[in-house]
């Protein structure tokens, strides 16, 4: 799963770079325009809301690209294919992302490990929405049940790699304290998350019979 996900990520690097770059660039621009240490509460809150909306929008395109490229080995996701394909599923994917995020945050507020458990349990739900499933929750949970061991393996390796990348990015920011260091950190962590998404996408697409 991890190897096929890596191949899908590399094979479609151009499309992923475009949308991931737009997300990271947009976030960096917001931080530059509205510095946290000097912004008013209203301005900071507005920029936070805009940041979350931009994350969701770019996330929709990246999820669809992951499903399109990771669903079938050898399929290359073109820019037009991702742009047009996502337009028909934008609101369901966005709504699913928001709901999963809200459920995770609620769990974290109640108890940290509860939030982590919720995130792990619903990890395939956004991918199911991107795959066009009419009931992403049911499809995501069903795919998780069918591929539980594979899911645990991908998540375990992914968390380890993400931790190592985060530590490395933190060291870069420590010894290179510039705004570009944050861009490097967000980009490297985003690549790892996309790798995991491409690795897990086939489990959802296979369950949908595609």
Short mmCIF file of C-alpha atoms in Angstrom, two decimals:
data_model
loop_
_atom_site.label_atom_id
_atom_site.label_comp_id
_atom_site.label_asym_id
_atom_site.label_seq_id
_atom_site.Cartn_x
_atom_site.Cartn_y
_atom_site.Cartn_z
CA UNK A 1 0.00 0.00 0.00
CA UNK A 2 2.73 2.45 0.95
CA UNK A 3 4.79 1.65 -2.14
CA UNK A 4 1.83 2.02 -4.50
CA UNK A 5 0.90 5.27 -2.77
CA UNK A 6 4.43 6.60 -3.24
CA UNK A 7 4.35 5.69 -6.94
CA UNK A 8 1.01 7.44 -7.35
CA UNK A 9 2.37 10.52 -5.58
CA UNK A 10 5.47 10.69 -7.79
CA UNK A 11 3.54 9.91 -10.98
CA UNK A 12 1.20 12.83 -10.32
CA UNK A 13 3.71 15.16 -8.69
CA UNK A 14 2.76 18.08 -10.93
CA UNK A 15 -0.91 18.12 -9.96
CA UNK A 16 -0.15 17.63 -6.27
CA UNK A 17 2.52 20.35 -6.35
CA UNK A 18 0.07 22.82 -7.88
CA UNK A 19 -2.67 22.45 -5.28
CA UNK A 20 -0.36 21.87 -2.32
CA UNK A 21 1.66 24.89 -3.40
CA UNK A 22 -1.52 26.97 -3.59
CA UNK A 23 -2.48 25.89 -0.08
CA UNK A 24 0.94 26.49 1.47
CA UNK A 25 1.41 29.73 -0.46
CA UNK A 26 -1.99 31.01 0.61
CA UNK A 27 -1.33 30.19 4.25
CA UNK A 28 2.09 31.87 4.13
CA UNK A 29 0.56 34.96 2.52
CA UNK A 30 -2.06 35.20 5.27
CA UNK A 31 0.59 34.93 7.99
CA UNK A 32 2.62 37.64 6.27
CA UNK A 33 -0.35 39.98 5.85
CA UNK A 34 -1.81 39.35 9.32
CA UNK A 35 1.06 38.72 11.77
CA UNK A 36 -0.32 37.07 14.91
CA UNK A 37 1.75 39.08 17.34
CA UNK A 38 0.45 42.45 16.14
CA UNK A 39 -3.03 41.82 14.68
CA UNK A 40 -6.23 42.84 16.40
CA UNK A 41 -8.55 40.10 17.61
CA UNK A 42 -11.09 40.76 14.86
CA UNK A 43 -8.47 40.73 12.13
CA UNK A 44 -6.78 37.64 13.54
CA UNK A 45 -10.11 35.77 13.78
CA UNK A 46 -11.01 36.75 10.22
CA UNK A 47 -7.67 35.53 8.91
CA UNK A 48 -8.07 32.27 10.84
CA UNK A 49 -11.49 31.64 9.27
CA UNK A 50 -10.11 32.45 5.82
CA UNK A 51 -7.16 30.15 6.46
CA UNK A 52 -9.46 27.26 7.38
CA UNK A 53 -11.65 27.84 4.32
CA UNK A 54 -8.58 27.88 2.08
CA UNK A 55 -7.34 24.65 3.68
CA UNK A 56 -10.69 23.01 3.00
CA UNK A 57 -10.86 24.21 -0.60
CA UNK A 58 -7.36 23.05 -1.49
CA UNK A 59 -7.91 19.86 0.50
CA UNK A 60 -10.90 18.98 -1.68
CA UNK A 61 -8.79 19.11 -4.83
CA UNK A 62 -5.93 17.21 -3.22
CA UNK A 63 -8.26 14.46 -1.95
CA UNK A 64 -9.84 14.04 -5.35
CA UNK A 65 -6.39 13.88 -6.95
CA UNK A 66 -5.35 11.24 -4.41
CA UNK A 67 -8.41 9.12 -5.15
CA UNK A 68 -8.04 9.57 -8.90
CA UNK A 69 -4.34 8.72 -8.96
CA UNK A 70 -4.33 6.14 -6.19
CA UNK A 71 -7.47 4.31 -7.24
CA UNK A 72 -6.00 2.54 -10.21
CA UNK A 73 -2.33 1.74 -10.65
CA UNK A 74 -0.93 3.51 -13.68
CA UNK A 75 -3.63 6.17 -14.00
CA UNK A 76 -2.29 9.70 -14.26
CA UNK A 77 -4.52 12.46 -12.91
CA UNK A 78 -4.48 15.43 -15.25
CA UNK A 79 -5.02 18.99 -14.07
CA UNK A 80 -8.22 19.40 -16.07
CA UNK A 81 -9.50 16.04 -14.82
CA UNK A 82 -8.96 17.05 -11.19
CA UNK A 83 -10.34 20.55 -11.70
CA UNK A 84 -13.51 19.43 -13.49
CA UNK A 85 -14.01 16.26 -11.45
CA UNK A 86 -13.77 18.05 -8.14
CA UNK A 87 -16.24 20.73 -9.21
CA UNK A 88 -19.05 18.16 -9.19
CA UNK A 89 -18.10 16.88 -5.72
CA UNK A 90 -16.76 20.03 -4.10
CA UNK A 91 -19.56 20.61 -1.59
CA UNK A 92 -19.88 16.96 -0.43
CA UNK A 93 -16.10 16.70 0.04
CA UNK A 94 -15.89 20.07 1.79
CA UNK A 95 -18.84 19.24 4.04
CA UNK A 96 -17.29 15.90 4.95
CA UNK A 97 -13.94 17.53 5.76
CA UNK A 98 -15.63 20.11 7.97
CA UNK A 99 -17.71 17.50 9.81
CA UNK A 100 -14.74 15.17 10.37
CA UNK A 101 -12.67 18.12 11.55
CA UNK A 102 -15.43 19.29 13.90
CA UNK A 103 -15.86 15.78 15.33
CA UNK A 104 -12.11 15.49 15.88
CA UNK A 105 -11.85 18.89 17.56
CA UNK A 106 -14.82 18.08 19.78
CA UNK A 107 -13.16 14.83 20.80
CA UNK A 108 -9.90 16.64 21.54
CA UNK A 109 -11.72 19.15 23.73
CA UNK A 110 -13.36 16.36 25.73
CA UNK A 111 -10.22 14.23 26.01
CA UNK A 112 -7.07 14.19 23.87
CA UNK A 113 -7.09 10.47 23.12
CA UNK A 114 -10.79 10.59 22.27
CA UNK A 115 -10.04 13.12 19.56
CA UNK A 116 -7.23 10.95 18.22
CA UNK A 117 -9.56 7.92 18.20
CA UNK A 118 -12.22 9.87 16.32
CA UNK A 119 -9.68 11.01 13.73
CA UNK A 120 -8.40 7.48 13.21
CA UNK A 121 -11.91 6.03 12.98
CA UNK A 122 -13.00 8.62 10.40
CA UNK A 123 -9.73 8.71 8.48
CA UNK A 124 -11.16 7.12 5.32
CA UNK A 125 -14.42 9.09 5.32
CA UNK A 126 -13.06 12.15 3.41
CA UNK A 127 -11.51 9.82 0.84
CA UNK A 128 -14.87 8.11 0.43
CA UNK A 129 -16.48 11.49 -0.19
CA UNK A 130 -13.82 12.29 -2.78
CA UNK A 131 -14.52 8.94 -4.44
CA UNK A 132 -18.16 9.98 -4.89
CA UNK A 133 -19.70 7.64 -2.34
CA UNK A 134 -23.32 8.62 -1.55
CA UNK A 135 -22.78 7.75 2.13
CA UNK A 136 -19.13 8.57 2.91
CA UNK A 137 -19.44 7.68 6.59
CA UNK A 138 -20.72 4.17 5.95
CA UNK A 139 -18.31 3.60 3.05
CA UNK A 140 -15.33 4.90 5.00
CA UNK A 141 -16.06 2.75 8.03
CA UNK A 142 -16.72 -0.30 5.82
CA UNK A 143 -13.39 0.20 4.03
CA UNK A 144 -11.67 0.53 7.41
CA UNK A 145 -13.23 -2.73 8.61
CA UNK A 146 -12.19 -4.57 5.43
CA UNK A 147 -8.60 -3.33 5.52
CA UNK A 148 -8.01 -2.83 9.24
CA UNK A 149 -4.50 -4.29 9.33
CA UNK A 150 -3.39 -2.42 6.24
CA UNK A 151 -4.86 0.79 7.62
CA UNK A 152 -3.03 0.36 10.93
CA UNK A 153 0.23 -0.31 9.07
CA UNK A 154 -0.09 2.76 6.84
CA UNK A 155 -1.05 5.01 9.75
CA UNK A 156 1.75 3.70 11.99
CA UNK A 157 4.43 4.20 9.35
CA UNK A 158 2.91 7.52 8.32
CA UNK A 159 2.89 8.88 11.86
CA UNK A 160 6.52 7.84 12.33
CA UNK A 161 7.62 9.47 9.07
CA UNK A 162 5.53 12.57 9.81
CA UNK A 163 7.16 12.86 13.25
CA UNK A 164 10.64 12.60 11.74
CA UNK A 165 9.80 15.15 9.05
CA UNK A 166 8.30 17.50 11.66
CA UNK A 167 11.43 17.27 13.82
CA UNK A 168 13.63 17.94 10.79
CA UNK A 169 11.42 20.89 9.78
CA UNK A 170 11.59 22.19 13.35
CA UNK A 171 15.39 22.08 13.24
CA UNK A 172 15.34 23.95 9.94
CA UNK A 173 13.14 26.65 11.49
CA UNK A 174 15.42 26.80 14.54
CA UNK A 175 18.63 27.34 12.60
CA UNK A 176 17.02 29.22 9.72
CA UNK A 177 14.45 31.48 11.45
CA UNK A 178 12.80 32.97 8.39
CA UNK A 179 9.25 32.78 6.99
CA UNK A 180 10.57 30.45 4.28
CA UNK A 181 11.33 27.87 6.98
CA UNK A 182 7.62 27.64 7.73
CA UNK A 183 6.90 27.12 4.05
CA UNK A 184 9.41 24.27 4.00
CA UNK A 185 7.81 22.75 7.10
CA UNK A 186 4.23 22.95 5.76
CA UNK A 187 5.24 21.62 2.36
CA UNK A 188 7.20 18.64 3.69
CA UNK A 189 4.44 17.67 6.12
CA UNK A 190 1.85 18.09 3.36
CA UNK A 191 3.77 15.72 1.10
CA UNK A 192 3.74 13.03 3.80
CA UNK A 193 -0.02 13.43 4.33
CA UNK A 194 -0.59 13.19 0.56
CA UNK A 195 1.53 10.04 0.43
CA UNK A 196 -0.72 8.47 3.08
CA UNK A 197 -3.85 9.59 1.22
CA UNK A 198 -2.60 8.01 -2.02
CA UNK A 199 -1.73 4.84 -0.12
CA UNK A 200 -5.18 4.53 1.45
CA UNK A 201 -7.24 5.65 -1.55
CA UNK A 202 -7.36 2.18 -3.22
CA UNK A 203 -9.09 0.69 -0.17
CA UNK A 204 -12.01 3.07 -0.63
CA UNK A 205 -12.12 2.89 -4.43
CA UNK A 206 -11.96 -0.92 -4.42
CA UNK A 207 -14.91 -1.05 -2.05
CA UNK A 208 -16.90 1.13 -4.41
CA UNK A 209 -16.34 -1.31 -7.21
CA UNK A 210 -14.24 1.07 -9.31
#
